[in-house]
Amino acid sequence: MSSYRKVFLVGMPGSGKSYQANQLSDRLNLPFIDLDEEIIKTIHMSISDYFASQGEEAFRIVERDVLKKTIDNNSEFVMATGGGTPCFYENIDLMNSSGLTVFLDTPRETLLERIKLSKSRPLMQNDPEKKLSELFESRYEIYNKSKLRTSDPQPEALTQLIKDYFKS
């Protein structure tokens, strides 16, 4: 598998990053890392509670630190990032220089359905449709800096896309 032993999945909240990263880690025989879970281990509380008590800016600083530490301390992995991870502190550039970034470009309708079912998304609590639209507009350009982009939600297709990338 090429020189890239670090695969980062990026995309909107509800795009399936955690599910796909978990599937990919099995299929590519690489460890699975959920960045949100790594952050929770660091802050010792839920991300929603941290947002409420410390604010988004403090969270984004912790997120950046945990991302950098995880990259530095692990030689290989498939990582599910948070929806906002690539969009702050030039994290997309850090991830691009450290491995392969893959943008899961999920249709807005699918995102909205998934988000409405979830209670643990701090940025989506009030008027999720409006908030999703705002986030989409502000983040899409950054997500598109990823090395690969896919709108196929099948784990097999994503696995093949990545394998093909490594072969080229």
C-alpha atoms as an extended CHARMM CRD file, in Angstrom:
* protein
*
       168  EXT
         1         1  MET       CA              0.0000000000        0.0000000000        0.0000000000  PROA      1               0.0000000000
         2         2  SER       CA              2.0210000000        3.0110000000       -1.2440000000  PROA      2               0.0000000000
         3         3  SER       CA              3.8020000000        5.3680000000        1.1330000000  PROA      3               0.0000000000
         4         4  TYR       CA              0.4930000000        6.5500000000        2.5170000000  PROA      4               0.0000000000
         5         5  ARG       CA             -0.3130000000        4.5170000000        5.5700000000  PROA      5               0.0000000000
         6         6  LYS       CA             -2.6300000000        7.1690000000        6.9750000000  PROA      6               0.0000000000
         7         7  VAL       CA             -6.1060000000        7.5940000000        5.5150000000  PROA      7               0.0000000000
         8         8  PHE       CA             -8.3400000000       10.4580000000        6.6780000000  PROA      8               0.0000000000
         9         9  LEU       CA            -12.0680000000       10.4840000000        5.9240000000  PROA      9               0.0000000000
        10        10  VAL       CA            -13.5600000000       13.9730000000        5.8260000000  PROA      10              0.0000000000
        11        11  GLY       CA            -17.0490000000       15.2510000000        5.1750000000  PROA      11              0.0000000000
        12        12  MET       CA            -20.1390000000       16.8100000000        6.6290000000  PROA      12              0.0000000000
        13        13  PRO       CA            -21.6930000000       15.6390000000        9.9010000000  PROA      13              0.0000000000
        14        14  GLY       CA            -23.7630000000       12.5800000000        9.0520000000  PROA      14              0.0000000000
        15        15  SER       CA            -21.7400000000       11.6540000000        5.9550000000  PROA      15              0.0000000000
        16        16  GLY       CA            -20.7850000000        8.2420000000        7.3560000000  PROA      16              0.0000000000
        17        17  LYS       CA            -17.1530000000        8.9210000000        8.2300000000  PROA      17              0.0000000000
        18        18  SER       CA            -17.0960000000        6.6960000000       11.3290000000  PROA      18              0.0000000000
        19        19  TYR       CA            -18.9150000000        3.8140000000        9.6530000000  PROA      19              0.0000000000
        20        20  GLN       CA            -16.8020000000        3.9750000000        6.4950000000  PROA      20              0.0000000000
        21        21  ALA       CA            -13.5230000000        4.3430000000        8.4100000000  PROA      21              0.0000000000
        22        22  ASN       CA            -14.3720000000        1.3000000000       10.5070000000  PROA      22              0.0000000000
        23        23  GLN       CA            -15.1810000000       -0.7100000000        7.3650000000  PROA      23              0.0000000000
        24        24  LEU       CA            -12.0340000000        0.5240000000        5.6110000000  PROA      24              0.0000000000
        25        25  SER       CA             -9.7780000000       -0.3420000000        8.5220000000  PROA      25              0.0000000000
        26        26  ASP       CA            -10.9200000000       -3.9760000000        8.2910000000  PROA      26              0.0000000000
        27        27  ARG       CA            -10.6540000000       -4.0890000000        4.4960000000  PROA      27              0.0000000000
        28        28  LEU       CA             -7.2310000000       -2.3930000000        4.3570000000  PROA      28              0.0000000000
        29        29  ASN       CA             -5.9380000000       -4.1010000000        7.5030000000  PROA      29              0.0000000000
        30        30  LEU       CA             -5.1040000000       -0.7850000000        9.1760000000  PROA      30              0.0000000000
        31        31  PRO       CA             -6.0290000000        0.3790000000       12.6900000000  PROA      31              0.0000000000
        32        32  PHE       CA             -9.2390000000        2.4220000000       13.0500000000  PROA      32              0.0000000000
        33        33  ILE       CA             -9.0900000000        5.7680000000       14.8590000000  PROA      33              0.0000000000
        34        34  ASP       CA            -12.1270000000        7.9240000000       15.5620000000  PROA      34              0.0000000000
        35        35  LEU       CA            -10.7810000000       11.4270000000       16.1880000000  PROA      35              0.0000000000
        36        36  ASP       CA            -13.8310000000       12.3570000000       18.2660000000  PROA      36              0.0000000000
        37        37  GLU       CA            -13.1660000000        9.3850000000       20.5710000000  PROA      37              0.0000000000
        38        38  GLU       CA             -9.5270000000       10.4450000000       20.9330000000  PROA      38              0.0000000000
        39        39  ILE       CA            -10.6790000000       13.9560000000       21.8440000000  PROA      39              0.0000000000
        40        40  ILE       CA            -13.1230000000       12.5920000000       24.4370000000  PROA      40              0.0000000000
        41        41  LYS       CA            -10.2490000000       10.6680000000       26.0550000000  PROA      41              0.0000000000
        42        42  THR       CA             -8.3240000000       13.9520000000       26.2970000000  PROA      42              0.0000000000
        43        43  ILE       CA            -11.1100000000       16.2260000000       27.5810000000  PROA      43              0.0000000000
        44        44  HSD       CA            -12.7930000000       13.6160000000       29.8200000000  PROA      44              0.0000000000
        45        45  MET       CA            -16.3250000000       14.6380000000       28.8100000000  PROA      45              0.0000000000
        46        46  SER       CA            -18.6150000000       14.4840000000       25.8190000000  PROA      46              0.0000000000
        47        47  ILE       CA            -17.9400000000       16.8340000000       22.9320000000  PROA      47              0.0000000000
        48        48  SER       CA            -21.4120000000       18.3510000000       23.3940000000  PROA      48              0.0000000000
        49        49  ASP       CA            -20.6440000000       19.1220000000       27.0440000000  PROA      49              0.0000000000
        50        50  TYR       CA            -17.2540000000       20.5660000000       26.1210000000  PROA      50              0.0000000000
        51        51  PHE       CA            -18.8390000000       22.7900000000       23.4700000000  PROA      51              0.0000000000
        52        52  ALA       CA            -21.3930000000       23.9880000000       26.0290000000  PROA      52              0.0000000000
        53        53  SER       CA            -18.8550000000       24.7250000000       28.7680000000  PROA      53              0.0000000000
        54        54  GLN       CA            -15.7670000000       25.8590000000       26.8110000000  PROA      54              0.0000000000
        55        55  GLY       CA            -17.0690000000       26.9870000000       23.4180000000  PROA      55              0.0000000000
        56        56  GLU       CA            -16.2130000000       26.0340000000       19.8580000000  PROA      56              0.0000000000
        57        57  GLU       CA            -12.8850000000       27.8710000000       19.6790000000  PROA      57              0.0000000000
        58        58  ALA       CA            -11.4830000000       25.9900000000       22.6910000000  PROA      58              0.0000000000
        59        59  PHE       CA            -12.7290000000       22.7290000000       21.1800000000  PROA      59              0.0000000000
        60        60  ARG       CA            -11.0480000000       23.4310000000       17.8320000000  PROA      60              0.0000000000
        61        61  ILE       CA             -7.7140000000       24.0250000000       19.5800000000  PROA      61              0.0000000000
        62        62  VAL       CA             -7.9830000000       20.6940000000       21.4180000000  PROA      62              0.0000000000
        63        63  GLU       CA             -9.0660000000       19.0270000000       18.1680000000  PROA      63              0.0000000000
        64        64  ARG       CA             -5.9860000000       20.3540000000       16.3520000000  PROA      64              0.0000000000
        65        65  ASP       CA             -3.6630000000       19.2270000000       19.1460000000  PROA      65              0.0000000000
        66        66  VAL       CA             -5.1690000000       15.7270000000       19.2820000000  PROA      66              0.0000000000
        67        67  LEU       CA             -5.0510000000       15.4260000000       15.4790000000  PROA      67              0.0000000000
        68        68  LYS       CA             -1.3750000000       16.3950000000       15.3780000000  PROA      68              0.0000000000
        69        69  LYS       CA             -0.4880000000       14.0900000000       18.2770000000  PROA      69              0.0000000000
        70        70  THR       CA             -2.3520000000       11.1880000000       16.6670000000  PROA      70              0.0000000000
        71        71  ILE       CA             -0.5750000000       11.7160000000       13.3460000000  PROA      71              0.0000000000
        72        72  ASP       CA              2.8180000000       11.9410000000       15.0640000000  PROA      72              0.0000000000
        73        73  ASN       CA              2.2900000000        8.9120000000       17.3330000000  PROA      73              0.0000000000
        74        74  ASN       CA              0.8050000000        6.4370000000       14.8320000000  PROA      74              0.0000000000
        75        75  SER       CA              2.4900000000        5.1280000000       11.6990000000  PROA      75              0.0000000000
        76        76  GLU       CA             -0.7030000000        3.8890000000       10.0470000000  PROA      76              0.0000000000
        77        77  PHE       CA             -4.4620000000        4.1570000000       10.4550000000  PROA      77              0.0000000000
        78        78  VAL       CA             -7.8060000000        4.9290000000        8.9240000000  PROA      78              0.0000000000
        79        79  MET       CA             -9.2510000000        7.9600000000       10.7270000000  PROA      79              0.0000000000
        80        80  ALA       CA            -12.7870000000        9.2460000000       10.9560000000  PROA      80              0.0000000000
        81        81  THR       CA            -12.3850000000       12.9900000000       11.4630000000  PROA      81              0.0000000000
        82        82  GLY       CA            -14.9800000000       15.3410000000       12.8840000000  PROA      82              0.0000000000
        83        83  GLY       CA            -17.0700000000       17.2560000000       10.3630000000  PROA      83              0.0000000000
        84        84  GLY       CA            -15.2470000000       20.5020000000       11.1140000000  PROA      84              0.0000000000
        85        85  THR       CA            -11.7640000000       19.0720000000       11.5560000000  PROA      85              0.0000000000
        86        86  PRO       CA            -10.4270000000       19.9800000000        8.0850000000  PROA      86              0.0000000000
        87        87  CYS       CA            -11.8380000000       23.5040000000        8.2820000000  PROA      87              0.0000000000
        88        88  PHE       CA             -9.8020000000       24.9590000000       11.1460000000  PROA      88              0.0000000000
        89        89  TYR       CA             -6.1160000000       25.7100000000       11.7580000000  PROA      89              0.0000000000
        90        90  GLU       CA             -5.2020000000       24.4650000000        8.2620000000  PROA      90              0.0000000000
        91        91  ASN       CA             -5.9090000000       20.8920000000        9.3560000000  PROA      91              0.0000000000
        92        92  ILE       CA             -6.7400000000       19.8830000000        5.7750000000  PROA      92              0.0000000000
        93        93  ASP       CA             -3.1820000000       20.8140000000        4.7670000000  PROA      93              0.0000000000
        94        94  LEU       CA             -1.7400000000       18.8590000000        7.6980000000  PROA      94              0.0000000000
        95        95  MET       CA             -3.7890000000       15.7960000000        6.7580000000  PROA      95              0.0000000000
        96        96  ASN       CA             -2.9290000000       16.1090000000        3.0500000000  PROA      96              0.0000000000
        97        97  SER       CA              0.7830000000       16.2810000000        3.8580000000  PROA      97              0.0000000000
        98        98  SER       CA              0.5300000000       13.3260000000        6.2590000000  PROA      98              0.0000000000
        99        99  GLY       CA             -1.5170000000       10.8670000000        4.2200000000  PROA      99              0.0000000000
       100       100  LEU       CA             -4.5030000000       10.3370000000        1.9610000000  PROA      100             0.0000000000
       101       101  THR       CA             -7.6150000000       12.4730000000        2.5060000000  PROA      101             0.0000000000
       102       102  VAL       CA            -10.9410000000       11.2240000000        1.1600000000  PROA      102             0.0000000000
       103       103  PHE       CA            -14.0050000000       13.4880000000        0.9970000000  PROA      103             0.0000000000
       104       104  LEU       CA            -17.2720000000       11.5950000000        1.4980000000  PROA      104             0.0000000000
       105       105  ASP       CA            -19.5480000000       13.8000000000       -0.5900000000  PROA      105             0.0000000000
       106       106  THR       CA            -22.9570000000       12.7510000000        0.7310000000  PROA      106             0.0000000000
       107       107  PRO       CA            -26.1950000000       14.2670000000       -0.6420000000  PROA      107             0.0000000000
       108       108  ARG       CA            -27.7190000000       16.9610000000        1.5920000000  PROA      108             0.0000000000
       109       109  GLU       CA            -31.0100000000       15.0720000000        1.8910000000  PROA      109             0.0000000000
       110       110  THR       CA            -29.1960000000       12.0370000000        3.3020000000  PROA      110             0.0000000000
       111       111  LEU       CA            -27.1960000000       14.2220000000        5.6930000000  PROA      111             0.0000000000
       112       112  LEU       CA            -30.3500000000       15.8920000000        6.9870000000  PROA      112             0.0000000000
       113       113  GLU       CA            -32.1020000000       12.5540000000        7.5670000000  PROA      113             0.0000000000
       114       114  ARG       CA            -29.1460000000       11.2250000000        9.5460000000  PROA      114             0.0000000000
       115       115  ILE       CA            -28.6350000000       14.4290000000       11.5330000000  PROA      115             0.0000000000
       116       116  LYS       CA            -32.2780000000       14.5730000000       12.5840000000  PROA      116             0.0000000000
       117       117  LEU       CA            -31.8760000000       11.0910000000       14.0870000000  PROA      117             0.0000000000
       118       118  SER       CA            -28.8150000000       12.1140000000       16.1250000000  PROA      118             0.0000000000
       119       119  LYS       CA            -28.9020000000       14.0350000000       19.3910000000  PROA      119             0.0000000000
       120       120  SER       CA            -25.1180000000       14.2820000000       19.8290000000  PROA      120             0.0000000000
       121       121  ARG       CA            -24.2050000000       16.9140000000       17.2350000000  PROA      121             0.0000000000
       122       122  PRO       CA            -23.5790000000       20.1890000000       19.0740000000  PROA      122             0.0000000000
       123       123  LEU       CA            -23.6300000000       22.4000000000       15.9800000000  PROA      123             0.0000000000
       124       124  MET       CA            -26.9440000000       20.9520000000       14.7640000000  PROA      124             0.0000000000
       125       125  GLN       CA            -29.2220000000       21.3400000000       17.7730000000  PROA      125             0.0000000000
       126       126  ASN       CA            -31.3700000000       24.2490000000       16.5730000000  PROA      126             0.0000000000
       127       127  ASP       CA            -32.8440000000       24.3630000000       13.0510000000  PROA      127             0.0000000000
       128       128  PRO       CA            -30.7030000000       21.5630000000       11.6110000000  PROA      128             0.0000000000
       129       129  GLU       CA            -31.7970000000       22.2160000000        8.0120000000  PROA      129             0.0000000000
       130       130  LYS       CA            -30.6210000000       25.8400000000        8.1120000000  PROA      130             0.0000000000
       131       131  LYS       CA            -27.4440000000       24.9880000000       10.0130000000  PROA      131             0.0000000000
       132       132  LEU       CA            -26.6140000000       22.1500000000        7.6170000000  PROA      132             0.0000000000
       133       133  SER       CA            -26.9960000000       24.4840000000        4.6610000000  PROA      133             0.0000000000
       134       134  GLU       CA            -24.7160000000       27.0840000000        6.2900000000  PROA      134             0.0000000000
       135       135  LEU       CA            -22.0760000000       24.4860000000        7.1600000000  PROA      135             0.0000000000
       136       136  PHE       CA            -22.2460000000       23.0000000000        3.6820000000  PROA      136             0.0000000000
       137       137  GLU       CA            -21.6210000000       26.3960000000        2.0790000000  PROA      137             0.0000000000
       138       138  SER       CA            -18.7310000000       27.2390000000        4.3950000000  PROA      138             0.0000000000
       139       139  ARG       CA            -17.0080000000       23.8300000000        4.3120000000  PROA      139             0.0000000000
       140       140  TYR       CA            -17.5040000000       22.3950000000        0.8380000000  PROA      140             0.0000000000
       141       141  GLU       CA            -14.5460000000       24.2340000000       -0.7120000000  PROA      141             0.0000000000
       142       142  ILE       CA            -12.2410000000       23.0030000000        2.0490000000  PROA      142             0.0000000000
       143       143  TYR       CA            -13.4740000000       19.4030000000        1.7600000000  PROA      143             0.0000000000
       144       144  ASN       CA            -12.7340000000       19.5990000000       -1.9600000000  PROA      144             0.0000000000
       145       145  LYS       CA             -9.0300000000       20.0630000000       -1.1430000000  PROA      145             0.0000000000
       146       146  SER       CA             -9.0160000000       16.3450000000       -0.3050000000  PROA      146             0.0000000000
       147       147  LYS       CA             -6.9580000000       14.1060000000       -2.5610000000  PROA      147             0.0000000000
       148       148  LEU       CA             -9.9590000000       11.8870000000       -3.3580000000  PROA      148             0.0000000000
       149       149  ARG       CA            -13.7040000000       12.5140000000       -3.4570000000  PROA      149             0.0000000000
       150       150  THR       CA            -16.5030000000        9.9610000000       -3.5760000000  PROA      150             0.0000000000
       151       151  SER       CA            -20.2710000000       10.0200000000       -3.4820000000  PROA      151             0.0000000000
       152       152  ASP       CA            -20.5730000000        6.2070000000       -3.5280000000  PROA      152             0.0000000000
       153       153  PRO       CA            -21.5630000000        5.0920000000       -0.0220000000  PROA      153             0.0000000000
       154       154  GLN       CA            -20.6610000000        1.4160000000       -0.5370000000  PROA      154             0.0000000000
       155       155  PRO       CA            -17.6480000000        0.2920000000        1.5350000000  PROA      155             0.0000000000
       156       156  GLU       CA            -16.5000000000       -1.9650000000       -1.3130000000  PROA      156             0.0000000000
       157       157  ALA       CA            -16.4340000000        0.9510000000       -3.7710000000  PROA      157             0.0000000000
       158       158  LEU       CA            -14.5390000000        3.1870000000       -1.3390000000  PROA      158             0.0000000000
       159       159  THR       CA            -12.0200000000        0.4420000000       -0.6350000000  PROA      159             0.0000000000
       160       160  GLN       CA            -11.4390000000       -0.0490000000       -4.3580000000  PROA      160             0.0000000000
       161       161  LEU       CA            -11.0860000000        3.7050000000       -4.9340000000  PROA      161             0.0000000000
       162       162  ILE       CA             -8.3440000000        3.8690000000       -2.3110000000  PROA      162             0.0000000000
       163       163  LYS       CA             -6.5690000000        0.7430000000       -3.5650000000  PROA      163             0.0000000000
       164       164  ASP       CA             -6.6260000000        2.1370000000       -7.1100000000  PROA      164             0.0000000000
       165       165  TYR       CA             -5.1850000000        5.4230000000       -5.8550000000  PROA      165             0.0000000000
       166       166  PHE       CA             -2.3190000000        3.6260000000       -4.1360000000  PROA      166             0.0000000000
       167       167  LYS       CA             -1.5620000000        1.6130000000       -7.2940000000  PROA      167             0.0000000000
       168       168  SER       CA             -1.2000000000        4.7250000000       -9.4490000000  PROA      168             0.0000000000
